[in-house]
CSV table of C-alpha atoms in Angstrom, one decimal:
chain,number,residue,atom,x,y,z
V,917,UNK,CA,0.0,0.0,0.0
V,918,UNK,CA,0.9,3.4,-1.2
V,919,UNK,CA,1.2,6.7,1.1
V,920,UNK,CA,1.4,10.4,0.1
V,921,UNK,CA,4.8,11.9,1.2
V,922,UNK,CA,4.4,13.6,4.5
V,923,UNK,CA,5.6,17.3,5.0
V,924,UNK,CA,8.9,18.2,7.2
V,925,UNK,CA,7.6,20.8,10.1
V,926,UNK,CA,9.5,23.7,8.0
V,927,UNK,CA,7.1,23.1,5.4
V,928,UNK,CA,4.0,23.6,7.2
V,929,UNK,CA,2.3,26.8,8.0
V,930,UNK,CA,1.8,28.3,11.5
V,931,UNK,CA,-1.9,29.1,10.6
V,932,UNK,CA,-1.9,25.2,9.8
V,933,UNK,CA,0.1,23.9,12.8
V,934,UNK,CA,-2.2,26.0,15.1
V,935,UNK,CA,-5.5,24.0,13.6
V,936,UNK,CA,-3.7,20.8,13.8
V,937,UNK,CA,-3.2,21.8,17.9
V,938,UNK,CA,-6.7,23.4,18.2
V,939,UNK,CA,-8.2,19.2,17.2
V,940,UNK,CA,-6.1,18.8,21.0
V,941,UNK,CA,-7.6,21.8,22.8
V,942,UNK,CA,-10.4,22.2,21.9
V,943,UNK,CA,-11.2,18.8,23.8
V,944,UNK,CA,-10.0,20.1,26.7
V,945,UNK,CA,-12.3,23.0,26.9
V,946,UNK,CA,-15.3,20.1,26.3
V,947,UNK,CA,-14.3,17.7,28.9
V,948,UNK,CA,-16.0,20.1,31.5
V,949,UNK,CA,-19.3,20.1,29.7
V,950,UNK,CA,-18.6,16.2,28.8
V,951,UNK,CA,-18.6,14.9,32.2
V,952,UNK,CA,-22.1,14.5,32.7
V,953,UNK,CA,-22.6,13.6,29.8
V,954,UNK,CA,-19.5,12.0,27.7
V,955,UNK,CA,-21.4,11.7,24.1
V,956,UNK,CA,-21.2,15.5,24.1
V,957,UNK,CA,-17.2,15.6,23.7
V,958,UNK,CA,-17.4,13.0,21.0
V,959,UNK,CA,-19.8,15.2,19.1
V,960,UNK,CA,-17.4,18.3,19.6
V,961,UNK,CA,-14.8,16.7,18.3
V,962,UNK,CA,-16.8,15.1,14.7
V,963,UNK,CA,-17.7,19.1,14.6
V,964,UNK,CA,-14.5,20.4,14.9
V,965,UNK,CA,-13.3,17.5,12.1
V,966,UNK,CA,-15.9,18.5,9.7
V,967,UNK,CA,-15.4,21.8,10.0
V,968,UNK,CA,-11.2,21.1,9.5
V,969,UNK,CA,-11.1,18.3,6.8
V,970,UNK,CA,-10.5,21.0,3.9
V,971,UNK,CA,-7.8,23.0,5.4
V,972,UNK,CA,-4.7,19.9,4.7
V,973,UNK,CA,-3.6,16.3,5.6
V,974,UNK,CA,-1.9,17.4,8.3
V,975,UNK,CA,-4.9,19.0,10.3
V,976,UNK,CA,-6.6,16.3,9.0
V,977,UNK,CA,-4.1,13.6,10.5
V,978,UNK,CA,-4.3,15.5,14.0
V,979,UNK,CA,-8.7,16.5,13.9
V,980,UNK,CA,-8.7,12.5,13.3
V,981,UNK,CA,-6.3,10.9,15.9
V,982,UNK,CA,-8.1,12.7,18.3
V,983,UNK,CA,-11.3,12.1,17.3
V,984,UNK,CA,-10.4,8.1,17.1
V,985,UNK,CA,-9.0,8.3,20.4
V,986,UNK,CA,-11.8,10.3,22.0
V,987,UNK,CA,-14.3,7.6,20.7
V,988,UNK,CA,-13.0,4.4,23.3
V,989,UNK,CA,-12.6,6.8,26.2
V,990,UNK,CA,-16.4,8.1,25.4
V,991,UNK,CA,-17.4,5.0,25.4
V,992,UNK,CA,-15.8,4.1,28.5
V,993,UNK,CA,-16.9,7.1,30.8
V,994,UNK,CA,-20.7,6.5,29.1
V,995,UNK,CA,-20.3,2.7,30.6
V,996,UNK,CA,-19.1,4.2,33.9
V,997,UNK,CA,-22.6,6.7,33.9
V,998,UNK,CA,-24.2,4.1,32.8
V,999,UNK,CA,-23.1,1.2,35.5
V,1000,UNK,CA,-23.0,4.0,38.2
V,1001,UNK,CA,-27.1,5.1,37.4
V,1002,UNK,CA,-28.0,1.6,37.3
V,1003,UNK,CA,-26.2,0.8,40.6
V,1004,UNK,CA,-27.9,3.7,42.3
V,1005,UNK,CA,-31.1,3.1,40.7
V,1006,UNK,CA,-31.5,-0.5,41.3
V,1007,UNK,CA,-30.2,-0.6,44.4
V,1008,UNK,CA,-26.9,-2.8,43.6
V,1009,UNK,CA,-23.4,-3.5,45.2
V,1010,UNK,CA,-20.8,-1.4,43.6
V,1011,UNK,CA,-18.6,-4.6,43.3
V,1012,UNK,CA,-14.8,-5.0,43.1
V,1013,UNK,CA,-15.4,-5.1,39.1
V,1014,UNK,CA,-17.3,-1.5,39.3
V,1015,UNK,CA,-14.6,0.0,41.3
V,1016,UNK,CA,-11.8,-2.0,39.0
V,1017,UNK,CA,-13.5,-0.4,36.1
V,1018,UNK,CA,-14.0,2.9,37.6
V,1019,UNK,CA,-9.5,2.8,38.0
V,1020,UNK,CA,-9.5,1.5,34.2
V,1021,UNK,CA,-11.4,4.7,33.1
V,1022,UNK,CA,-10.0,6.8,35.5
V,1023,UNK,CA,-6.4,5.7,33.9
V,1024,UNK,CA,-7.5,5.7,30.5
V,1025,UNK,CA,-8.9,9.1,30.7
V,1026,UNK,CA,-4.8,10.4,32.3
V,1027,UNK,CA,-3.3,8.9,29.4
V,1028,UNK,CA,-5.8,10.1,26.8
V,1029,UNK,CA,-4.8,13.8,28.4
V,1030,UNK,CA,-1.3,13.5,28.5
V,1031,UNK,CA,-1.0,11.7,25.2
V,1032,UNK,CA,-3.1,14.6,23.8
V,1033,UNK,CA,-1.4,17.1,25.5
V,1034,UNK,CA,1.8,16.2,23.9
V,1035,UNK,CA,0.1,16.1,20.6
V,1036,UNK,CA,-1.1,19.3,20.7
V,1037,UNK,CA,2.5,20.5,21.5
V,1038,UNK,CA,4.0,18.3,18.8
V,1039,UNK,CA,1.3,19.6,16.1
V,1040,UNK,CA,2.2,23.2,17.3
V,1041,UNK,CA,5.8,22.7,16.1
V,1042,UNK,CA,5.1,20.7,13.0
V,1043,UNK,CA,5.5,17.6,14.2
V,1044,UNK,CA,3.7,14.2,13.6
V,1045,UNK,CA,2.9,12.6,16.8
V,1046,UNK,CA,1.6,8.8,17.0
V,1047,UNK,CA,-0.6,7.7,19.5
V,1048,UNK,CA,-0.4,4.2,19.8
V,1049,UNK,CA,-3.1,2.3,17.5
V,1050,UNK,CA,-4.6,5.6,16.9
V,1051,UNK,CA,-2.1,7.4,15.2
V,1052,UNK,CA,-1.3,4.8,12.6
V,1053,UNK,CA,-4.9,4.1,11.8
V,1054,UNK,CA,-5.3,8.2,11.2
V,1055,UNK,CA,-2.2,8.3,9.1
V,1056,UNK,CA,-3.5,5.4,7.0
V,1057,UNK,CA,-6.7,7.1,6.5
V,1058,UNK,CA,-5.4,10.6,5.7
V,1059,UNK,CA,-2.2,9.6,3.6
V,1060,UNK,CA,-3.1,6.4,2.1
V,1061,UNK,CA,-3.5,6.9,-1.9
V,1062,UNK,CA,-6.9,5.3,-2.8
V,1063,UNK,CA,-6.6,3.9,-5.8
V,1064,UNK,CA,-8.6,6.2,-8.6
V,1065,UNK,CA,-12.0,5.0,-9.7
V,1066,UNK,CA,-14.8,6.4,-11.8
V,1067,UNK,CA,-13.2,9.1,-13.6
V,1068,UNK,CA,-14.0,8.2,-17.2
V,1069,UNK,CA,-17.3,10.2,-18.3
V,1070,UNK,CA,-20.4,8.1,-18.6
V,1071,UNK,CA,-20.8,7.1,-22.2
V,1072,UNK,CA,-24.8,6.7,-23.8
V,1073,UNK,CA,-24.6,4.0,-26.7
V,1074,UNK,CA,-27.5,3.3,-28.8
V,1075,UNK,CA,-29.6,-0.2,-27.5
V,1076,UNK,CA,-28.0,-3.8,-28.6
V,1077,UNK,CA,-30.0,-5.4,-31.6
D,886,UNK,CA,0.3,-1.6,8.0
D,887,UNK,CA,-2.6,-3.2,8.8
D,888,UNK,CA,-0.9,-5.8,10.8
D,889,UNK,CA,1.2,-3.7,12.8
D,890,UNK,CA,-2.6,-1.7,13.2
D,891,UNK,CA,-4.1,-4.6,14.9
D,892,UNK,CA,-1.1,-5.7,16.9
D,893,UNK,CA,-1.2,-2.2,18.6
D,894,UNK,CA,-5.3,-2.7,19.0
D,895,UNK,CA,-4.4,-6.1,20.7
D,896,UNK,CA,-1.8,-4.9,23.1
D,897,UNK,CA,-4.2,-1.6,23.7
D,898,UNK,CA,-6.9,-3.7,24.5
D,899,UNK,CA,-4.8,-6.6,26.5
D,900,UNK,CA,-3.0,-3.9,28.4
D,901,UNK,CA,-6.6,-2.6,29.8
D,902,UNK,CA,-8.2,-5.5,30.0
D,903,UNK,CA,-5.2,-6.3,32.9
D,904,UNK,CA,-6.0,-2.8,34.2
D,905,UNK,CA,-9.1,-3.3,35.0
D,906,UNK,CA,-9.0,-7.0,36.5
D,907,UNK,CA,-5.5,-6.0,38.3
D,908,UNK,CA,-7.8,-3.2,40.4
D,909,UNK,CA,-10.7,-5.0,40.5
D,910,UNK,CA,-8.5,-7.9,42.5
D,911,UNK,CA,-6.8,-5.5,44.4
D,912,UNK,CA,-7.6,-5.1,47.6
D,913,UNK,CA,-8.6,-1.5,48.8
D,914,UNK,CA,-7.4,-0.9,53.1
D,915,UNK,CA,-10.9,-0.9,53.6
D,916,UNK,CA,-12.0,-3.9,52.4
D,917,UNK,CA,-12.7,-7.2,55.3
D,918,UNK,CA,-10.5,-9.6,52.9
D,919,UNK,CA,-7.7,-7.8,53.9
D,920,UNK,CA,-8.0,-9.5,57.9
D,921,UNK,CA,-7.7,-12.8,57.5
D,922,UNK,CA,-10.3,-15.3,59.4
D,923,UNK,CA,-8.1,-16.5,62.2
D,924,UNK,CA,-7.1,-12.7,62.5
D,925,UNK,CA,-10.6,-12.1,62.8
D,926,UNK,CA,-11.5,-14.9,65.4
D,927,UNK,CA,-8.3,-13.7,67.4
D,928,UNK,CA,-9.5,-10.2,67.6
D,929,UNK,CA,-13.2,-11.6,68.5
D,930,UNK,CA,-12.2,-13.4,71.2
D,931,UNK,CA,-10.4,-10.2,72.9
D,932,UNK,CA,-13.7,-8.5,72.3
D,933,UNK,CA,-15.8,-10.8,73.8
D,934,UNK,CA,-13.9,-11.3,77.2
D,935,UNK,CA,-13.8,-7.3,77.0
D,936,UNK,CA,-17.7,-7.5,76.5
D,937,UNK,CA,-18.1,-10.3,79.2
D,938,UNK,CA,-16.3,-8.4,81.7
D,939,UNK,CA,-18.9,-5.7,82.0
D,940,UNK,CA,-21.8,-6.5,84.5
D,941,UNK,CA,-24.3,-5.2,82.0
D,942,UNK,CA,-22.6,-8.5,79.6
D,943,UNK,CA,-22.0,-10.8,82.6
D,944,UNK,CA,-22.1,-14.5,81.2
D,945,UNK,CA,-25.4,-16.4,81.7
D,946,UNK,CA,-24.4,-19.8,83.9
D,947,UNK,CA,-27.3,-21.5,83.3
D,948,UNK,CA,-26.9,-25.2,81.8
D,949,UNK,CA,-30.2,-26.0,80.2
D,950,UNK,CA,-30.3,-22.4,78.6
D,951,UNK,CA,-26.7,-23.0,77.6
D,952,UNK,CA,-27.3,-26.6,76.1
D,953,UNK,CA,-30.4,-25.1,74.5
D,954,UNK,CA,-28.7,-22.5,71.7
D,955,UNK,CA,-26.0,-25.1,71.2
D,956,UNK,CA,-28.5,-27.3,69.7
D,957,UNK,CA,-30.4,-24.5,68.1
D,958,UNK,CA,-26.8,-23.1,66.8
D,959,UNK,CA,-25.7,-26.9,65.6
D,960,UNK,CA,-29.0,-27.0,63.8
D,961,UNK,CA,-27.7,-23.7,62.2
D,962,UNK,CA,-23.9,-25.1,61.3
D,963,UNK,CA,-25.1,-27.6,60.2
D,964,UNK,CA,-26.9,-26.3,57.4
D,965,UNK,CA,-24.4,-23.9,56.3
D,966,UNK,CA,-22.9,-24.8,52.9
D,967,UNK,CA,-19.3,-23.8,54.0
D,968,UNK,CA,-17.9,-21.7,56.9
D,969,UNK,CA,-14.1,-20.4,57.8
D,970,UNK,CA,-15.9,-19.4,60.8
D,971,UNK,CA,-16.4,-21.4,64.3
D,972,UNK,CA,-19.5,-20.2,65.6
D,973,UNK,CA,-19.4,-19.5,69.4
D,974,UNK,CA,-23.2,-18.2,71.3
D,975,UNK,CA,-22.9,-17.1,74.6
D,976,UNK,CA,-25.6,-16.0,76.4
D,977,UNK,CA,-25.4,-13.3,78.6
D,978,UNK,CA,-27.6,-11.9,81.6
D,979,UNK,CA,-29.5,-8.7,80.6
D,980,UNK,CA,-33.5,-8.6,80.4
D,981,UNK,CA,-32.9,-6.2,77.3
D,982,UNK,CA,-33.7,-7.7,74.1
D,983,UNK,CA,-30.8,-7.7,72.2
D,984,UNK,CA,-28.6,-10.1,70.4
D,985,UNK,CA,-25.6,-9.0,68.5
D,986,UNK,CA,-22.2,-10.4,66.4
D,987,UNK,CA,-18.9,-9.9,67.3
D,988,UNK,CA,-16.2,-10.2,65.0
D,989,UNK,CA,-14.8,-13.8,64.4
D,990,UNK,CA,-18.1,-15.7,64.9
D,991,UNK,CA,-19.4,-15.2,68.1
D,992,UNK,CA,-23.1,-14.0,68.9
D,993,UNK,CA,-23.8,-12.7,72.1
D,994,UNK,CA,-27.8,-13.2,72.6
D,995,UNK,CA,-29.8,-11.8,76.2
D,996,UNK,CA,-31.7,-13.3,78.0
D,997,UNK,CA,-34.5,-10.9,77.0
D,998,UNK,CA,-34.1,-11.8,74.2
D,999,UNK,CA,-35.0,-15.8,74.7
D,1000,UNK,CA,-37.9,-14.5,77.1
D,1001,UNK,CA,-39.6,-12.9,73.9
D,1002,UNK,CA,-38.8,-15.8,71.6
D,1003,UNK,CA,-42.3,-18.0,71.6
D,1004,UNK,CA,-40.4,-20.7,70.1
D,1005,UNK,CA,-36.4,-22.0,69.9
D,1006,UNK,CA,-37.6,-21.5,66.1
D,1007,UNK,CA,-37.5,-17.7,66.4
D,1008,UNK,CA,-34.5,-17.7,68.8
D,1009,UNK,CA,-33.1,-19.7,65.3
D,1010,UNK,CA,-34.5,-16.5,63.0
D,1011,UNK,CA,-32.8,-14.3,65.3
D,1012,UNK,CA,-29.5,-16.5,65.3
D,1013,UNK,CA,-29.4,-16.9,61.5
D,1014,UNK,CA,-29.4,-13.1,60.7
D,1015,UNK,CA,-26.6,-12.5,62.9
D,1016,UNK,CA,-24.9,-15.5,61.5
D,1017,UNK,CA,-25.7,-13.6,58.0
D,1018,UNK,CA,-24.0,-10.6,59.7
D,1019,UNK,CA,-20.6,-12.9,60.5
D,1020,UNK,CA,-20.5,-14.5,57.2
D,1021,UNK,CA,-21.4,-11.5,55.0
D,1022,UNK,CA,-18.0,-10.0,57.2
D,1023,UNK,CA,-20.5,-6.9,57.8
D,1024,UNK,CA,-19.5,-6.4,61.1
D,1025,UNK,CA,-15.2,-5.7,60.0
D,1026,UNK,CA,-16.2,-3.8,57.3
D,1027,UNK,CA,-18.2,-1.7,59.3
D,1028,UNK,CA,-15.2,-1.3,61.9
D,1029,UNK,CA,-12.8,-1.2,59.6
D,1030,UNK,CA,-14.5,1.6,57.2
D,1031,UNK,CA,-15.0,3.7,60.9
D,1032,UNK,CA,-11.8,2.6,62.4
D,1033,UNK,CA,-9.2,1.8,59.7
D,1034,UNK,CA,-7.8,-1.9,60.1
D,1035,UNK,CA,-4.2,-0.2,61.6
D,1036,UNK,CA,-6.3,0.6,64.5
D,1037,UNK,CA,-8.0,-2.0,64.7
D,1038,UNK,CA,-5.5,-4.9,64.5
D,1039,UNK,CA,-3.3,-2.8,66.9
D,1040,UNK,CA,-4.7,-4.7,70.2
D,1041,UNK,CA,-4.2,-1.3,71.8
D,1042,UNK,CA,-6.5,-1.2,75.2
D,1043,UNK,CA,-8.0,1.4,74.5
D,1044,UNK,CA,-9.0,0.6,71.4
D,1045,UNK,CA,-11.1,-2.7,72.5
D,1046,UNK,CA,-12.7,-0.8,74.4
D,1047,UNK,CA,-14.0,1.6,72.1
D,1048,UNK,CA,-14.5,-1.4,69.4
D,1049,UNK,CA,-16.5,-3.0,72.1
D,1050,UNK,CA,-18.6,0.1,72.9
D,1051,UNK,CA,-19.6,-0.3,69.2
D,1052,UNK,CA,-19.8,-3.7,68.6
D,1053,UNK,CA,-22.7,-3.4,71.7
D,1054,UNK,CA,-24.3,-0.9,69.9
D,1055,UNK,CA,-24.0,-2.1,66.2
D,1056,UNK,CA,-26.5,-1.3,63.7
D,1057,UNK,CA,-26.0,-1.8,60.1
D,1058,UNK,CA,-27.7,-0.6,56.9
D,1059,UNK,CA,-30.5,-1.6,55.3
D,1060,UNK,CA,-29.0,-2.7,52.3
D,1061,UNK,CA,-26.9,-5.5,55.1
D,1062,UNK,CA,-30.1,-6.2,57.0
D,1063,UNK,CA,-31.9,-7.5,53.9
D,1064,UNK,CA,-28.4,-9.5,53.0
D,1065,UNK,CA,-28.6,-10.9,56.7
D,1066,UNK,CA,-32.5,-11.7,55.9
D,1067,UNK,CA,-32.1,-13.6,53.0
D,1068,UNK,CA,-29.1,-15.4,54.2
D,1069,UNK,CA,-31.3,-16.0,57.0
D,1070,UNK,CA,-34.0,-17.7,55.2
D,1071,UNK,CA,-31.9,-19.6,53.2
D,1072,UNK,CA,-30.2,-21.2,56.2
D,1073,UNK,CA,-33.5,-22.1,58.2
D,1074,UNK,CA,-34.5,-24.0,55.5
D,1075,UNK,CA,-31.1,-25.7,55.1
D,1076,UNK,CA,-32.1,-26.3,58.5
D,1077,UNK,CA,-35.1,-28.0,58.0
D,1078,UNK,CA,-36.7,-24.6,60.5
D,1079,UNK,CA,-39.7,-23.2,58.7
D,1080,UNK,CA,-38.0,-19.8,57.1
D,1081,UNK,CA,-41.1,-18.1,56.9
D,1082,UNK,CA,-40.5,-18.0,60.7
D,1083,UNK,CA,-38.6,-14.8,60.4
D,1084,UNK,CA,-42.0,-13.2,59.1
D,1085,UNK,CA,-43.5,-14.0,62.6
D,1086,UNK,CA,-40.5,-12.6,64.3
D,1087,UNK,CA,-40.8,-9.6,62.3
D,1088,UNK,CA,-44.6,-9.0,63.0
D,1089,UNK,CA,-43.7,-9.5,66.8
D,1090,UNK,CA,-40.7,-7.2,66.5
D,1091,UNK,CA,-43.1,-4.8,64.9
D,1092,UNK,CA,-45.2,-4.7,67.5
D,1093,UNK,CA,-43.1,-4.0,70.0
D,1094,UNK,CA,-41.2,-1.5,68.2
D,1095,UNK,CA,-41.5,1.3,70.9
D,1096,UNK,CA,-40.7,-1.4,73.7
D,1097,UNK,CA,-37.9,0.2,75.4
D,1098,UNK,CA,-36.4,-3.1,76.4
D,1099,UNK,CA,-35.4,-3.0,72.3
D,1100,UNK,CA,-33.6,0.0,71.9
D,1101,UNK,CA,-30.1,-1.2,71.5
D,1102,UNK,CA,-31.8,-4.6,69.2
D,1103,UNK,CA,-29.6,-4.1,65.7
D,1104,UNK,CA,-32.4,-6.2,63.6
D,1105,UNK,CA,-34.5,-2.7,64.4
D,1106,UNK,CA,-32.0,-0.3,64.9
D,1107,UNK,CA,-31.7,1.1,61.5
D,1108,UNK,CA,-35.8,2.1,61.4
D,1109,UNK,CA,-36.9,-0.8,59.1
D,1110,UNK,CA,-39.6,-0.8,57.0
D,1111,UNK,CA,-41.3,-4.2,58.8
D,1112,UNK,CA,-43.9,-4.4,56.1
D,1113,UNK,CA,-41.4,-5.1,53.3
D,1114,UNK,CA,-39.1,-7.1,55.4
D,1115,UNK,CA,-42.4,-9.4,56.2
D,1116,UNK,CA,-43.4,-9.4,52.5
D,1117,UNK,CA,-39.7,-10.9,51.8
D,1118,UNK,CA,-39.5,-13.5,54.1
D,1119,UNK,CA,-43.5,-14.6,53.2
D,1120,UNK,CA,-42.4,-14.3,49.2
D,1121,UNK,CA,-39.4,-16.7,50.2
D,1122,UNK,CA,-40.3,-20.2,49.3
D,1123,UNK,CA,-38.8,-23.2,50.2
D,1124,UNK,CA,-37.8,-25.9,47.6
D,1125,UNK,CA,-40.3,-28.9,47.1
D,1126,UNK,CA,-38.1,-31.0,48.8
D,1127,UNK,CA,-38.5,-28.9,52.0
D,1128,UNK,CA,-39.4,-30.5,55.5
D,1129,UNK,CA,-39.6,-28.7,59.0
D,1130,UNK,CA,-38.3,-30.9,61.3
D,1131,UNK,CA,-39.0,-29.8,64.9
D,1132,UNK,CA,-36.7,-28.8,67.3
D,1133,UNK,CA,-37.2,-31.3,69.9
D,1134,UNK,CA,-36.8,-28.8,72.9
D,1135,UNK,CA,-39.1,-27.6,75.5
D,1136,UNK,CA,-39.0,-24.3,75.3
D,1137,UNK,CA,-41.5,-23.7,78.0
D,1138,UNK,CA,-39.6,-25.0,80.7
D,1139,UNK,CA,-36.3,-24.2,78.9
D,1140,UNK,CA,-37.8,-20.3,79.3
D,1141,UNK,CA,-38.8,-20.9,83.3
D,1142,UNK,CA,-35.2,-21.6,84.0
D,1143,UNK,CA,-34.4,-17.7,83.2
């Protein structure tokens, strides 16, 4: 499989490197608003890639690694509402597995920070930061070169006799 | 690519997956696995001869009474499906009625307590919930949640006294006391002891609820709601191959001997 060539940091524009950071901060300034509610930080951030897609892979790369890697840590703090309403609701033990769980999101959410903290510094200066798993699946989807298909014009032909 | 992709999923998802079962094993310093059982039953025999020791908790010498909750609490062992725990009764002199679990298996009952038992079936009800308290580990969490288990396991003198002063005055939450109910019910019918008696204790208890002589009882401490703990124990039914086999002892003159 074939990739685009990637730019060098001199290459890219500071208008360009601060959208590539803004994908990092601007889940930051969510998280607040997400914590009741978790969903909301994941629709911020497929905003904040819609609105981004056109302005160059490399914004694109960053808006998409941290919208992948917001996606398992939504899901894990909507689990952790989720199990924690129930419990209260229903009455139930908060087991060794809840609390277990609650550690597991807990450290997930630390290393989604940090990791996106250091992106957002790293896109600032031009750089290309991997997040494990989620880096590589952005850079596949943002440089990969699809093969072309469905460029010749449509032709009419007269009917078959 | 795509392989090194999902190796890094794999390891991502194996290195969380060990996260998460790592502190859900772990044990947090409040949690009663952390004292082991012959910790426990060390500890709860320090207690007890604390508790013994004041007149209010002086030891009942009294043979037949004595020889009467053995065989109730034998009856009770008997049907438990597995115990770390010796069970110890002792009964002590005290026309408050009040029965309560110490740490490490022992139950102290009152004699007030067997006065306003009708039946050695209800002095069973009463013995299985506070065996439910002792294998549900209720009473060390409690302690150890209030007390931290440094303190506790410190054997400090001042310190069983003021675990004592506690333990005498125990209540626990609602949440336990249904735990210790069903419990309960399970065991009387492990028992071959009509489960449904706790439902006839309950009404009784209810009854009496303003009886000063019950202030300190833990099965009412923490203001239950009667009618829903009566509508548990008459919704529990005993398997088909249930049989009440009767306790063979005369309570009436077991109860003069007080």
């Amino acid at each position: 499989m074939e990739y685009h060539p990637i730019p060098q940091p001199e290459e890219i524009e500071v208008r360009v490197r601060e959208d590539a950071m803004g994908a990092y901060f601007m889940m930051f300034a969510t998280t607040a608003m997400g914590l009741p509610l978790p969903i909301l930080n994941l629709v911020a951030a497929v905003v904040y890639y819609y609105v981004n897609r056109d302005k160059g892979k490399f914004v694109q790369f960053h808006t998409l690694q941290s919208l992948y890697s917001q996606i398992p840590v939504t899901l894990l703090n909507s689990g952790l509402v989720a199990w924690t309403i129930v419990n209260f609701a229903k009455d139930y033990d908060f087991t060794s597995f809840y609390w277990g769980y609650l550690v597991m999101c807990g450290t997930a959410g630390l290393v989604y920070f940090i990791f996106s903290l250091v992106g957002a510094v790293k896109a600032r200066k031009g750089i290309f930061y991997y997040f494990v798993f989620f880096g590589k699946v952005a850079y596949h989807q943002v440089y990969r070169i699809r093969p072309e298909h469905g460029t010749s014009a449509a032709q009419n032909r007269p009917p078959n006799y | 690519m795509q392989r090194s992709i999902l190796r890094d999923l794999l390891i991502l998802l194996g290195v969380f997956a060990l996260i998460w079962l790592a502190a859900s094993l772990f044990h947090y310093p409040d949690d009663p696995q952390l004292l082991s059982i012959e910790k426990e039953e060390r500890l709860g025999e320090a207690y007890v001869d604390l508790i013994l020791l004041n007149p209010m908790f002086r030891e009942l010498e009294n043979e037949t009474i004595d020889s009467a909750v053995t065989i109730i609490g034998e009856r009770l062992e008997a049907g438990l499906k597995q115990s770390d725990y010796h069970y110890s009764f002792v009964v002590f002199e005290n026309k408050m009625i009040n029965a309560f679990t110490v740490p490490g298996g022992n139950i102290l009952i009152s004699t007030g307590l067997i006065a306003f038992c009708d039946s050695p079936e209800e002095l069973a009800a009463v013995m299985a919930h506070e065996m439910g308290h002792v294998e549900e580990r209720h009473v060390l969490s409690r302690l150890i949640k209030e007390l931290g288990i440094d303190i506790l396991t410190s054997g400090d003198q001042y310190v069983l006294g003021e675990v004592t002063g506690r333990l005498t005055s125990s209540s626990f939450d609602r949440k336990q006391e249904e735990e210790a109910d069903r419990f309960a019910a399970e065991l009387l019918e492990r028992s071959s002891i009509e489960p449904r008696t706790l439902a006839t204790l309950f009404r009784k208890l209810e009854k009496e609820e303003d009886n000063e002589l019950m202030k300190h009882f833990e099965i009412i401490s923490t203001h239950p709601n009667f009618s829903s703990r009566i509508k548990e124990a008459l919704l529990y039914e005993p398997g088909d191959d249930f049989e009440a086999r009767s306790m063979d002892l005369d309570w009436a003159s077991i109860k003069a001997g007080l």
